[in-house]
Amino acid sequence: MYANSKIPESAQPGVHEQLAAQVAKHASCTFRKPCLDYNKAAFEASLAGWDGHAPLILDAGCGVGHSTIQLARAFPDHWVIGVDQSEDRLSRKKPYPDALMPRNMVFVRADLVDYWRLMAEAGIRLARHYILYPNPWPKIGHLGRRWHAHPVFPYVPRLGGRLECRSNWNIYVEEFALALGLLTGRQVETSAFEAPSPLTPFERKYRDSGQTLYRCVVEFDPQPTLKEVP
């Protein structure tokens, strides 16, 4: 049935007690995992249609791509990149026929662990960066699988721009904001919000299920300065 989704269930009552230590560890170490060739090719493909001047928007973990399409329609003077690791999700039917699809966007299949690093190491800076309804991994033992506790996370604020994370699990958003604050030395706020025009199918379903939606939004300089995490 539609509009019957549940809020992630977890024995974790608040921000994970190990989060700050995880962020500090990842901030102090160089992430040395080699980038795979298919991710390098995806990175090059994602910029092949870019003129080098249009502001960039990254829809990280775009799923079936509905959010990428909406962002491209909302920002016609931007180049919008939708990245997802699943070819199946990317290939699903889109809400518009090809003739009506925006031309200022591209979909690429890539692992964000590599893609984010490739983008940062290339000196690319974003105008907008969306991480919409990522897998929350709500079990206490799965902290390291959440983006903000992953070794790649220090690369995320390096991309600059307006970064926004959305989730239907308030703890995820609170942790995301805390991790950003630890990395950048800034106070990062979270808030509940309404979605009159949902960006993703998940957002629509969560909203129609009567759930509260949460987000963290932070405006970075084109090249934010990261602080050392004690």
JSON list of C-alpha atoms in Angstrom, two decimals:
[
{"chain": "A", "resi": 1, "resn": "MET", "atom": "CA", "xyz": [0.00, 0.00, 0.00]},
{"chain": "A", "resi": 2, "resn": "TYR", "atom": "CA", "xyz": [1.08, 3.57, -0.68]},
{"chain": "A", "resi": 3, "resn": "ALA", "atom": "CA", "xyz": [1.83, 6.06, 2.12]},
{"chain": "A", "resi": 4, "resn": "ASN", "atom": "CA", "xyz": [2.51, 3.38, 4.70]},
{"chain": "A", "resi": 5, "resn": "SER", "atom": "CA", "xyz": [6.28, 3.82, 5.12]},
{"chain": "A", "resi": 6, "resn": "LYS", "atom": "CA", "xyz": [7.78, 3.68, 8.59]},
{"chain": "A", "resi": 7, "resn": "ILE", "atom": "CA", "xyz": [10.32, 5.87, 10.33]},
{"chain": "A", "resi": 8, "resn": "PRO", "atom": "CA", "xyz": [13.63, 3.98, 10.75]},
{"chain": "A", "resi": 9, "resn": "GLU", "atom": "CA", "xyz": [13.64, 2.06, 14.01]},
{"chain": "A", "resi": 10, "resn": "SER", "atom": "CA", "xyz": [16.75, 2.12, 16.14]},
{"chain": "A", "resi": 11, "resn": "ALA", "atom": "CA", "xyz": [17.89, 1.36, 19.66]},
{"chain": "A", "resi": 12, "resn": "GLN", "atom": "CA", "xyz": [20.01, 4.51, 19.32]},
{"chain": "A", "resi": 13, "resn": "PRO", "atom": "CA", "xyz": [18.20, 7.30, 21.22]},
{"chain": "A", "resi": 14, "resn": "GLY", "atom": "CA", "xyz": [20.31, 10.22, 19.96]},
{"chain": "A", "resi": 15, "resn": "VAL", "atom": "CA", "xyz": [23.58, 11.14, 18.30]},
{"chain": "A", "resi": 16, "resn": "HIS", "atom": "CA", "xyz": [25.91, 8.12, 18.35]},
{"chain": "A", "resi": 17, "resn": "GLU", "atom": "CA", "xyz": [28.42, 8.33, 21.18]},
{"chain": "A", "resi": 18, "resn": "GLN", "atom": "CA", "xyz": [31.25, 7.30, 18.85]},
{"chain": "A", "resi": 19, "resn": "LEU", "atom": "CA", "xyz": [30.50, 9.79, 16.09]},
{"chain": "A", "resi": 20, "resn": "ALA", "atom": "CA", "xyz": [32.91, 12.53, 17.19]},
{"chain": "A", "resi": 21, "resn": "ALA", "atom": "CA", "xyz": [35.75, 10.01, 17.51]},
{"chain": "A", "resi": 22, "resn": "GLN", "atom": "CA", "xyz": [35.00, 8.60, 14.06]},
{"chain": "A", "resi": 23, "resn": "VAL", "atom": "CA", "xyz": [35.00, 12.05, 12.47]},
{"chain": "A", "resi": 24, "resn": "ALA", "atom": "CA", "xyz": [38.26, 12.96, 14.20]},
{"chain": "A", "resi": 25, "resn": "LYS", "atom": "CA", "xyz": [39.90, 9.75, 13.04]},
{"chain": "A", "resi": 26, "resn": "HIS", "atom": "CA", "xyz": [38.90, 10.23, 9.42]},
{"chain": "A", "resi": 27, "resn": "ALA", "atom": "CA", "xyz": [39.88, 13.91, 9.46]},
{"chain": "A", "resi": 28, "resn": "SER", "atom": "CA", "xyz": [43.38, 13.07, 10.69]},
{"chain": "A", "resi": 29, "resn": "CYS", "atom": "CA", "xyz": [44.10, 10.27, 8.20]},
{"chain": "A", "resi": 30, "resn": "THR", "atom": "CA", "xyz": [44.58, 10.29, 4.45]},
{"chain": "A", "resi": 31, "resn": "PHE", "atom": "CA", "xyz": [42.04, 8.12, 2.67]},
{"chain": "A", "resi": 32, "resn": "ARG", "atom": "CA", "xyz": [44.28, 5.96, 0.48]},
{"chain": "A", "resi": 33, "resn": "LYS", "atom": "CA", "xyz": [41.79, 3.60, -1.16]},
{"chain": "A", "resi": 34, "resn": "PRO", "atom": "CA", "xyz": [42.56, 3.62, -4.91]},
{"chain": "A", "resi": 35, "resn": "CYS", "atom": "CA", "xyz": [39.80, 4.94, -7.15]},
{"chain": "A", "resi": 36, "resn": "LEU", "atom": "CA", "xyz": [38.47, 2.33, -9.54]},
{"chain": "A", "resi": 37, "resn": "ASP", "atom": "CA", "xyz": [38.72, 2.88, -13.27]},
{"chain": "A", "resi": 38, "resn": "TYR", "atom": "CA", "xyz": [34.95, 2.79, -13.85]},
{"chain": "A", "resi": 39, "resn": "ASN", "atom": "CA", "xyz": [34.52, 5.61, -11.34]},
{"chain": "A", "resi": 40, "resn": "LYS", "atom": "CA", "xyz": [37.24, 7.63, -13.05]},
{"chain": "A", "resi": 41, "resn": "ALA", "atom": "CA", "xyz": [35.44, 7.12, -16.37]},
{"chain": "A", "resi": 42, "resn": "ALA", "atom": "CA", "xyz": [32.13, 8.13, -14.78]},
{"chain": "A", "resi": 43, "resn": "PHE", "atom": "CA", "xyz": [33.70, 11.29, -13.40]},
{"chain": "A", "resi": 44, "resn": "GLU", "atom": "CA", "xyz": [35.00, 12.26, -16.84]},
{"chain": "A", "resi": 45, "resn": "ALA", "atom": "CA", "xyz": [31.63, 11.46, -18.43]},
{"chain": "A", "resi": 46, "resn": "SER", "atom": "CA", "xyz": [29.78, 13.61, -15.91]},
{"chain": "A", "resi": 47, "resn": "LEU", "atom": "CA", "xyz": [31.75, 16.68, -16.97]},
{"chain": "A", "resi": 48, "resn": "ALA", "atom": "CA", "xyz": [31.90, 15.96, -20.70]},
{"chain": "A", "resi": 49, "resn": "GLY", "atom": "CA", "xyz": [28.80, 18.05, -21.43]},
{"chain": "A", "resi": 50, "resn": "TRP", "atom": "CA", "xyz": [29.72, 20.87, -19.07]},
{"chain": "A", "resi": 51, "resn": "ASP", "atom": "CA", "xyz": [30.93, 24.08, -20.65]},
{"chain": "A", "resi": 52, "resn": "GLY", "atom": "CA", "xyz": [33.29, 24.80, -17.76]},
{"chain": "A", "resi": 53, "resn": "HIS", "atom": "CA", "xyz": [31.38, 27.93, -16.76]},
{"chain": "A", "resi": 54, "resn": "ALA", "atom": "CA", "xyz": [27.86, 26.96, -15.71]},
{"chain": "A", "resi": 55, "resn": "PRO", "atom": "CA", "xyz": [27.45, 26.52, -11.94]},
{"chain": "A", "resi": 56, "resn": "LEU", "atom": "CA", "xyz": [27.48, 22.87, -10.92]},
{"chain": "A", "resi": 57, "resn": "ILE", "atom": "CA", "xyz": [24.87, 20.95, -8.93]},
{"chain": "A", "resi": 58, "resn": "LEU", "atom": "CA", "xyz": [25.54, 17.45, -7.61]},
{"chain": "A", "resi": 59, "resn": "ASP", "atom": "CA", "xyz": [22.63, 15.17, -6.76]},
{"chain": "A", "resi": 60, "resn": "ALA", "atom": "CA", "xyz": [24.56, 12.57, -4.75]},
{"chain": "A", "resi": 61, "resn": "GLY", "atom": "CA", "xyz": [22.83, 9.21, -4.57]},
{"chain": "A", "resi": 62, "resn": "CYS", "atom": "CA", "xyz": [20.11, 10.32, -6.97]},
{"chain": "A", "resi": 63, "resn": "GLY", "atom": "CA", "xyz": [18.32, 6.97, -7.14]},
{"chain": "A", "resi": 64, "resn": "VAL", "atom": "CA", "xyz": [15.86, 6.88, -10.04]},
{"chain": "A", "resi": 65, "resn": "GLY", "atom": "CA", "xyz": [16.81, 10.45, -10.93]},
{"chain": "A", "resi": 66, "resn": "HIS", "atom": "CA", "xyz": [13.54, 12.31, -10.39]},
{"chain": "A", "resi": 67, "resn": "SER", "atom": "CA", "xyz": [15.31, 14.80, -8.13]},
{"chain": "A", "resi": 68, "resn": "THR", "atom": "CA", "xyz": [18.03, 15.39, -10.73]},
{"chain": "A", "resi": 69, "resn": "ILE", "atom": "CA", "xyz": [15.41, 16.19, -13.33]},
{"chain": "A", "resi": 70, "resn": "GLN", "atom": "CA", "xyz": [13.57, 18.58, -11.02]},
{"chain": "A", "resi": 71, "resn": "LEU", "atom": "CA", "xyz": [16.81, 20.35, -10.11]},
{"chain": "A", "resi": 72, "resn": "ALA", "atom": "CA", "xyz": [17.75, 20.71, -13.77]},
{"chain": "A", "resi": 73, "resn": "ARG", "atom": "CA", "xyz": [14.35, 22.21, -14.54]},
{"chain": "A", "resi": 74, "resn": "ALA", "atom": "CA", "xyz": [14.56, 24.56, -11.55]},
{"chain": "A", "resi": 75, "resn": "PHE", "atom": "CA", "xyz": [18.10, 25.73, -12.40]},
{"chain": "A", "resi": 76, "resn": "PRO", "atom": "CA", "xyz": [18.29, 25.82, -16.22]},
{"chain": "A", "resi": 77, "resn": "ASP", "atom": "CA", "xyz": [21.56, 27.80, -16.19]},
{"chain": "A", "resi": 78, "resn": "HIS", "atom": "CA", "xyz": [23.33, 25.12, -14.08]},
{"chain": "A", "resi": 79, "resn": "TRP", "atom": "CA", "xyz": [24.92, 21.81, -15.06]},
{"chain": "A", "resi": 80, "resn": "VAL", "atom": "CA", "xyz": [23.27, 19.12, -12.90]},
{"chain": "A", "resi": 81, "resn": "ILE", "atom": "CA", "xyz": [24.93, 15.76, -12.24]},
{"chain": "A", "resi": 82, "resn": "GLY", "atom": "CA", "xyz": [22.97, 12.82, -10.86]},
{"chain": "A", "resi": 83, "resn": "VAL", "atom": "CA", "xyz": [25.18, 10.08, -9.44]},
{"chain": "A", "resi": 84, "resn": "ASP", "atom": "CA", "xyz": [24.03, 6.69, -8.21]},
{"chain": "A", "resi": 85, "resn": "GLN", "atom": "CA", "xyz": [25.78, 3.35, -7.82]},
{"chain": "A", "resi": 86, "resn": "SER", "atom": "CA", "xyz": [22.82, 1.36, -9.17]},
{"chain": "A", "resi": 87, "resn": "GLU", "atom": "CA", "xyz": [22.41, 0.99, -12.92]},
{"chain": "A", "resi": 88, "resn": "ASP", "atom": "CA", "xyz": [18.96, -0.49, -12.28]},
{"chain": "A", "resi": 89, "resn": "ARG", "atom": "CA", "xyz": [17.75, 2.62, -10.45]},
{"chain": "A", "resi": 90, "resn": "LEU", "atom": "CA", "xyz": [19.23, 4.96, -13.05]},
{"chain": "A", "resi": 91, "resn": "SER", "atom": "CA", "xyz": [17.60, 3.08, -15.92]},
{"chain": "A", "resi": 92, "resn": "ARG", "atom": "CA", "xyz": [14.06, 3.18, -14.53]},
{"chain": "A", "resi": 93, "resn": "LYS", "atom": "CA", "xyz": [11.37, 5.07, -16.39]},
{"chain": "A", "resi": 94, "resn": "LYS", "atom": "CA", "xyz": [11.53, 8.83, -15.96]},
{"chain": "A", "resi": 95, "resn": "PRO", "atom": "CA", "xyz": [8.51, 11.13, -15.43]},
{"chain": "A", "resi": 96, "resn": "TYR", "atom": "CA", "xyz": [9.02, 12.87, -18.79]},
{"chain": "A", "resi": 97, "resn": "PRO", "atom": "CA", "xyz": [9.54, 11.59, -22.34]},
{"chain": "A", "resi": 98, "resn": "ASP", "atom": "CA", "xyz": [13.03, 12.06, -23.75]},
{"chain": "A", "resi": 99, "resn": "ALA", "atom": "CA", "xyz": [11.91, 15.04, -25.81]},
{"chain": "A", "resi": 100, "resn": "LEU", "atom": "CA", "xyz": [10.96, 16.95, -22.65]},
{"chain": "A", "resi": 101, "resn": "MET", "atom": "CA", "xyz": [13.95, 15.98, -20.55]},
{"chain": "A", "resi": 102, "resn": "PRO", "atom": "CA", "xyz": [16.23, 18.86, -19.51]},
{"chain": "A", "resi": 103, "resn": "ARG", "atom": "CA", "xyz": [19.43, 19.11, -21.53]},
{"chain": "A", "resi": 104, "resn": "ASN", "atom": "CA", "xyz": [21.47, 20.64, -18.72]},
{"chain": "A", "resi": 105, "resn": "MET", "atom": "CA", "xyz": [21.95, 17.40, -16.81]},
{"chain": "A", "resi": 106, "resn": "VAL", "atom": "CA", "xyz": [23.62, 14.02, -16.91]},
{"chain": "A", "resi": 107, "resn": "PHE", "atom": "CA", "xyz": [23.24, 10.73, -15.08]},
{"chain": "A", "resi": 108, "resn": "VAL", "atom": "CA", "xyz": [26.29, 8.62, -14.27]},
{"chain": "A", "resi": 109, "resn": "ARG", "atom": "CA", "xyz": [26.73, 5.35, -12.45]},
{"chain": "A", "resi": 110, "resn": "ALA", "atom": "CA", "xyz": [29.51, 5.67, -9.89]},
{"chain": "A", "resi": 111, "resn": "ASP", "atom": "CA", "xyz": [30.42, 4.93, -6.30]},
{"chain": "A", "resi": 112, "resn": "LEU", "atom": "CA", "xyz": [30.28, 8.20, -4.39]},
{"chain": "A", "resi": 113, "resn": "VAL", "atom": "CA", "xyz": [33.26, 7.12, -2.27]},
{"chain": "A", "resi": 114, "resn": "ASP", "atom": "CA", "xyz": [35.40, 7.53, -5.37]},
{"chain": "A", "resi": 115, "resn": "TYR", "atom": "CA", "xyz": [33.35, 10.19, -7.14]},
{"chain": "A", "resi": 116, "resn": "TRP", "atom": "CA", "xyz": [33.50, 12.71, -4.28]},
{"chain": "A", "resi": 117, "resn": "ARG", "atom": "CA", "xyz": [37.27, 12.27, -3.98]},
{"chain": "A", "resi": 118, "resn": "LEU", "atom": "CA", "xyz": [37.82, 12.63, -7.71]},
{"chain": "A", "resi": 119, "resn": "MET", "atom": "CA", "xyz": [35.78, 15.81, -7.76]},
{"chain": "A", "resi": 120, "resn": "ALA", "atom": "CA", "xyz": [37.61, 17.31, -4.77]},
{"chain": "A", "resi": 121, "resn": "GLU", "atom": "CA", "xyz": [41.03, 16.34, -6.06]},
{"chain": "A", "resi": 122, "resn": "ALA", "atom": "CA", "xyz": [40.22, 17.92, -9.42]},
{"chain": "A", "resi": 123, "resn": "GLY", "atom": "CA", "xyz": [39.50, 21.21, -7.65]},
{"chain": "A", "resi": 124, "resn": "ILE", "atom": "CA", "xyz": [35.83, 21.20, -8.68]},
{"chain": "A", "resi": 125, "resn": "ARG", "atom": "CA", "xyz": [33.58, 23.47, -6.62]},
{"chain": "A", "resi": 126, "resn": "LEU", "atom": "CA", "xyz": [29.82, 23.10, -6.51]},
{"chain": "A", "resi": 127, "resn": "ALA", "atom": "CA", "xyz": [27.07, 25.69, -6.41]},
{"chain": "A", "resi": 128, "resn": "ARG", "atom": "CA", "xyz": [24.66, 23.21, -4.80]},
{"chain": "A", "resi": 129, "resn": "HIS", "atom": "CA", "xyz": [25.09, 19.74, -3.37]},
{"chain": "A", "resi": 130, "resn": "TYR", "atom": "CA", "xyz": [22.19, 17.49, -2.38]},
{"chain": "A", "resi": 131, "resn": "ILE", "atom": "CA", "xyz": [22.28, 14.28, -0.34]},
{"chain": "A", "resi": 132, "resn": "LEU", "atom": "CA", "xyz": [18.63, 13.29, -0.30]},
{"chain": "A", "resi": 133, "resn": "TYR", "atom": "CA", "xyz": [17.33, 10.48, 1.90]},
{"chain": "A", "resi": 134, "resn": "PRO", "atom": "CA", "xyz": [20.47, 8.35, 2.08]},
{"chain": "A", "resi": 135, "resn": "ASN", "atom": "CA", "xyz": [20.25, 4.88, 3.57]},
{"chain": "A", "resi": 136, "resn": "PRO", "atom": "CA", "xyz": [20.08, 5.69, 7.31]},
{"chain": "A", "resi": 137, "resn": "TRP", "atom": "CA", "xyz": [21.72, 2.47, 8.54]},
{"chain": "A", "resi": 138, "resn": "PRO", "atom": "CA", "xyz": [19.86, 2.88, 11.86]},
{"chain": "A", "resi": 139, "resn": "LYS", "atom": "CA", "xyz": [21.44, -0.01, 13.78]},
{"chain": "A", "resi": 140, "resn": "ILE", "atom": "CA", "xyz": [23.88, 1.20, 16.43]},
{"chain": "A", "resi": 141, "resn": "GLY", "atom": "CA", "xyz": [26.62, -1.01, 15.00]},
{"chain": "A", "resi": 142, "resn": "HIS", "atom": "CA", "xyz": [26.20, 0.45, 11.52]},
{"chain": "A", "resi": 143, "resn": "LEU", "atom": "CA", "xyz": [27.47, 3.94, 12.33]},
{"chain": "A", "resi": 144, "resn": "GLY", "atom": "CA", "xyz": [30.42, 3.59, 9.97]},
{"chain": "A", "resi": 145, "resn": "ARG", "atom": "CA", "xyz": [28.07, 3.01, 7.04]},
{"chain": "A", "resi": 146, "resn": "ARG", "atom": "CA", "xyz": [26.41, 6.41, 7.43]},
{"chain": "A", "resi": 147, "resn": "TRP", "atom": "CA", "xyz": [27.99, 9.03, 5.15]},
{"chain": "A", "resi": 148, "resn": "HIS", "atom": "CA", "xyz": [28.95, 11.40, 7.95]},
{"chain": "A", "resi": 149, "resn": "ALA", "atom": "CA", "xyz": [30.92, 8.65, 9.74]},
{"chain": "A", "resi": 150, "resn": "HIS", "atom": "CA", "xyz": [32.58, 7.30, 6.59]},
{"chain": "A", "resi": 151, "resn": "PRO", "atom": "CA", "xyz": [36.25, 7.96, 5.77]},
{"chain": "A", "resi": 152, "resn": "VAL", "atom": "CA", "xyz": [35.19, 9.87, 2.64]},
{"chain": "A", "resi": 153, "resn": "PHE", "atom": "CA", "xyz": [33.14, 12.47, 4.51]},
{"chain": "A", "resi": 154, "resn": "PRO", "atom": "CA", "xyz": [35.94, 15.06, 4.97]},
{"chain": "A", "resi": 155, "resn": "TYR", "atom": "CA", "xyz": [35.94, 15.44, 1.18]},
{"chain": "A", "resi": 156, "resn": "VAL", "atom": "CA", "xyz": [32.27, 16.50, 1.13]},
{"chain": "A", "resi": 157, "resn": "PRO", "atom": "CA", "xyz": [32.63, 20.05, 2.57]},
{"chain": "A", "resi": 158, "resn": "ARG", "atom": "CA", "xyz": [35.68, 20.59, 0.38]},
{"chain": "A", "resi": 159, "resn": "LEU", "atom": "CA", "xyz": [33.32, 20.78, -2.59]},
{"chain": "A", "resi": 160, "resn": "GLY", "atom": "CA", "xyz": [31.83, 24.02, -1.24]},
{"chain": "A", "resi": 161, "resn": "GLY", "atom": "CA", "xyz": [28.51, 25.55, -2.21]},
{"chain": "A", "resi": 162, "resn": "ARG", "atom": "CA", "xyz": [25.11, 25.02, -0.61]},
{"chain": "A", "resi": 163, "resn": "LEU", "atom": "CA", "xyz": [25.07, 21.55, 0.93]},
{"chain": "A", "resi": 164, "resn": "GLU", "atom": "CA", "xyz": [21.74, 20.02, 1.91]},
{"chain": "A", "resi": 165, "resn": "CYS", "atom": "CA", "xyz": [20.98, 16.65, 3.48]},
{"chain": "A", "resi": 166, "resn": "ARG", "atom": "CA", "xyz": [17.41, 15.43, 3.99]},
{"chain": "A", "resi": 167, "resn": "SER", "atom": "CA", "xyz": [16.09, 12.43, 5.92]},
{"chain": "A", "resi": 168, "resn": "ASN", "atom": "CA", "xyz": [12.98, 11.16, 7.67]},
{"chain": "A", "resi": 169, "resn": "TRP", "atom": "CA", "xyz": [15.17, 10.09, 10.62]},
{"chain": "A", "resi": 170, "resn": "ASN", "atom": "CA", "xyz": [16.03, 13.11, 12.73]},
{"chain": "A", "resi": 171, "resn": "ILE", "atom": "CA", "xyz": [19.09, 11.46, 14.29]},
{"chain": "A", "resi": 172, "resn": "TYR", "atom": "CA", "xyz": [20.71, 11.08, 10.88]},
{"chain": "A", "resi": 173, "resn": "VAL", "atom": "CA", "xyz": [20.36, 14.78, 10.16]},
{"chain": "A", "resi": 174, "resn": "GLU", "atom": "CA", "xyz": [21.57, 15.73, 13.64]},
{"chain": "A", "resi": 175, "resn": "GLU", "atom": "CA", "xyz": [24.64, 13.55, 13.21]},
{"chain": "A", "resi": 176, "resn": "PHE", "atom": "CA", "xyz": [25.28, 14.95, 9.73]},
{"chain": "A", "resi": 177, "resn": "ALA", "atom": "CA", "xyz": [25.20, 18.49, 11.11]},
{"chain": "A", "resi": 178, "resn": "LEU", "atom": "CA", "xyz": [27.47, 17.61, 14.02]},
{"chain": "A", "resi": 179, "resn": "ALA", "atom": "CA", "xyz": [30.02, 15.96, 11.74]},
{"chain": "A", "resi": 180, "resn": "LEU", "atom": "CA", "xyz": [30.07, 19.01, 9.46]},
{"chain": "A", "resi": 181, "resn": "GLY", "atom": "CA", "xyz": [30.51, 21.25, 12.48]},
{"chain": "A", "resi": 182, "resn": "LEU", "atom": "CA", "xyz": [33.42, 19.20, 13.75]},
{"chain": "A", "resi": 183, "resn": "LEU", "atom": "CA", "xyz": [35.12, 19.34, 10.36]},
{"chain": "A", "resi": 184, "resn": "THR", "atom": "CA", "xyz": [34.58, 23.03, 9.66]},
{"chain": "A", "resi": 185, "resn": "GLY", "atom": "CA", "xyz": [34.32, 24.66, 13.08]},
{"chain": "A", "resi": 186, "resn": "ARG", "atom": "CA", "xyz": [30.92, 26.08, 12.19]},
{"chain": "A", "resi": 187, "resn": "GLN", "atom": "CA", "xyz": [27.58, 25.87, 13.94]},
{"chain": "A", "resi": 188, "resn": "VAL", "atom": "CA", "xyz": [25.37, 23.84, 11.61]},
{"chain": "A", "resi": 189, "resn": "GLU", "atom": "CA", "xyz": [21.63, 23.93, 12.24]},
{"chain": "A", "resi": 190, "resn": "THR", "atom": "CA", "xyz": [18.96, 21.34, 11.51]},
{"chain": "A", "resi": 191, "resn": "SER", "atom": "CA", "xyz": [15.23, 21.81, 11.09]},
{"chain": "A", "resi": 192, "resn": "ALA", "atom": "CA", "xyz": [11.98, 20.09, 10.26]},
{"chain": "A", "resi": 193, "resn": "PHE", "atom": "CA", "xyz": [10.42, 21.17, 6.98]},
{"chain": "A", "resi": 194, "resn": "GLU", "atom": "CA", "xyz": [7.46, 20.59, 4.71]},
{"chain": "A", "resi": 195, "resn": "ALA", "atom": "CA", "xyz": [7.73, 19.42, 1.13]},
{"chain": "A", "resi": 196, "resn": "PRO", "atom": "CA", "xyz": [4.87, 20.84, -0.95]},
{"chain": "A", "resi": 197, "resn": "SER", "atom": "CA", "xyz": [6.74, 19.77, -4.10]},
{"chain": "A", "resi": 198, "resn": "PRO", "atom": "CA", "xyz": [8.69, 16.63, -3.16]},
{"chain": "A", "resi": 199, "resn": "LEU", "atom": "CA", "xyz": [12.04, 16.22, -4.87]},
{"chain": "A", "resi": 200, "resn": "THR", "atom": "CA", "xyz": [12.19, 12.43, -4.66]},
{"chain": "A", "resi": 201, "resn": "PRO", "atom": "CA", "xyz": [9.72, 9.53, -4.63]},
{"chain": "A", "resi": 202, "resn": "PHE", "atom": "CA", "xyz": [10.86, 8.73, -1.08]},
{"chain": "A", "resi": 203, "resn": "GLU", "atom": "CA", "xyz": [10.18, 12.30, 0.01]},
{"chain": "A", "resi": 204, "resn": "ARG", "atom": "CA", "xyz": [6.67, 12.12, -1.44]},
{"chain": "A", "resi": 205, "resn": "LYS", "atom": "CA", "xyz": [5.96, 8.79, 0.23]},
{"chain": "A", "resi": 206, "resn": "TYR", "atom": "CA", "xyz": [7.32, 9.88, 3.61]},
{"chain": "A", "resi": 207, "resn": "ARG", "atom": "CA", "xyz": [5.32, 13.11, 3.44]},
{"chain": "A", "resi": 208, "resn": "ASP", "atom": "CA", "xyz": [2.14, 11.31, 2.42]},
{"chain": "A", "resi": 209, "resn": "SER", "atom": "CA", "xyz": [2.70, 8.83, 5.26]},
{"chain": "A", "resi": 210, "resn": "GLY", "atom": "CA", "xyz": [2.43, 11.75, 7.68]},
{"chain": "A", "resi": 211, "resn": "GLN", "atom": "CA", "xyz": [6.08, 11.69, 8.69]},
{"chain": "A", "resi": 212, "resn": "THR", "atom": "CA", "xyz": [8.10, 14.71, 9.73]},
{"chain": "A", "resi": 213, "resn": "LEU", "atom": "CA", "xyz": [10.93, 15.50, 7.33]},
{"chain": "A", "resi": 214, "resn": "TYR", "atom": "CA", "xyz": [14.27, 16.88, 8.50]},
{"chain": "A", "resi": 215, "resn": "ARG", "atom": "CA", "xyz": [17.11, 18.67, 6.81]},
{"chain": "A", "resi": 216, "resn": "CYS", "atom": "CA", "xyz": [20.49, 20.22, 7.37]},
{"chain": "A", "resi": 217, "resn": "VAL", "atom": "CA", "xyz": [21.48, 23.11, 5.10]},
{"chain": "A", "resi": 218, "resn": "VAL", "atom": "CA", "xyz": [24.83, 24.88, 5.19]},
{"chain": "A", "resi": 219, "resn": "GLU", "atom": "CA", "xyz": [26.26, 27.52, 2.88]},
{"chain": "A", "resi": 220, "resn": "PHE", "atom": "CA", "xyz": [29.98, 27.06, 2.31]},
{"chain": "A", "resi": 221, "resn": "ASP", "atom": "CA", "xyz": [32.40, 29.40, 0.64]},
{"chain": "A", "resi": 222, "resn": "PRO", "atom": "CA", "xyz": [33.60, 28.15, -2.75]},
{"chain": "A", "resi": 223, "resn": "GLN", "atom": "CA", "xyz": [36.52, 26.54, -0.93]},
{"chain": "A", "resi": 224, "resn": "PRO", "atom": "CA", "xyz": [35.80, 26.06, 2.79]},
{"chain": "A", "resi": 225, "resn": "THR", "atom": "CA", "xyz": [38.65, 25.87, 5.24]},
{"chain": "A", "resi": 226, "resn": "LEU", "atom": "CA", "xyz": [38.62, 22.69, 7.28]},
{"chain": "A", "resi": 227, "resn": "LYS", "atom": "CA", "xyz": [39.77, 22.72, 10.87]},
{"chain": "A", "resi": 228, "resn": "GLU", "atom": "CA", "xyz": [41.70, 20.04, 12.72]},
{"chain": "A", "resi": 229, "resn": "VAL", "atom": "CA", "xyz": [39.37, 17.86, 14.77]},
{"chain": "A", "resi": 230, "resn": "PRO", "atom": "CA", "xyz": [40.76, 17.16, 18.25]}
]
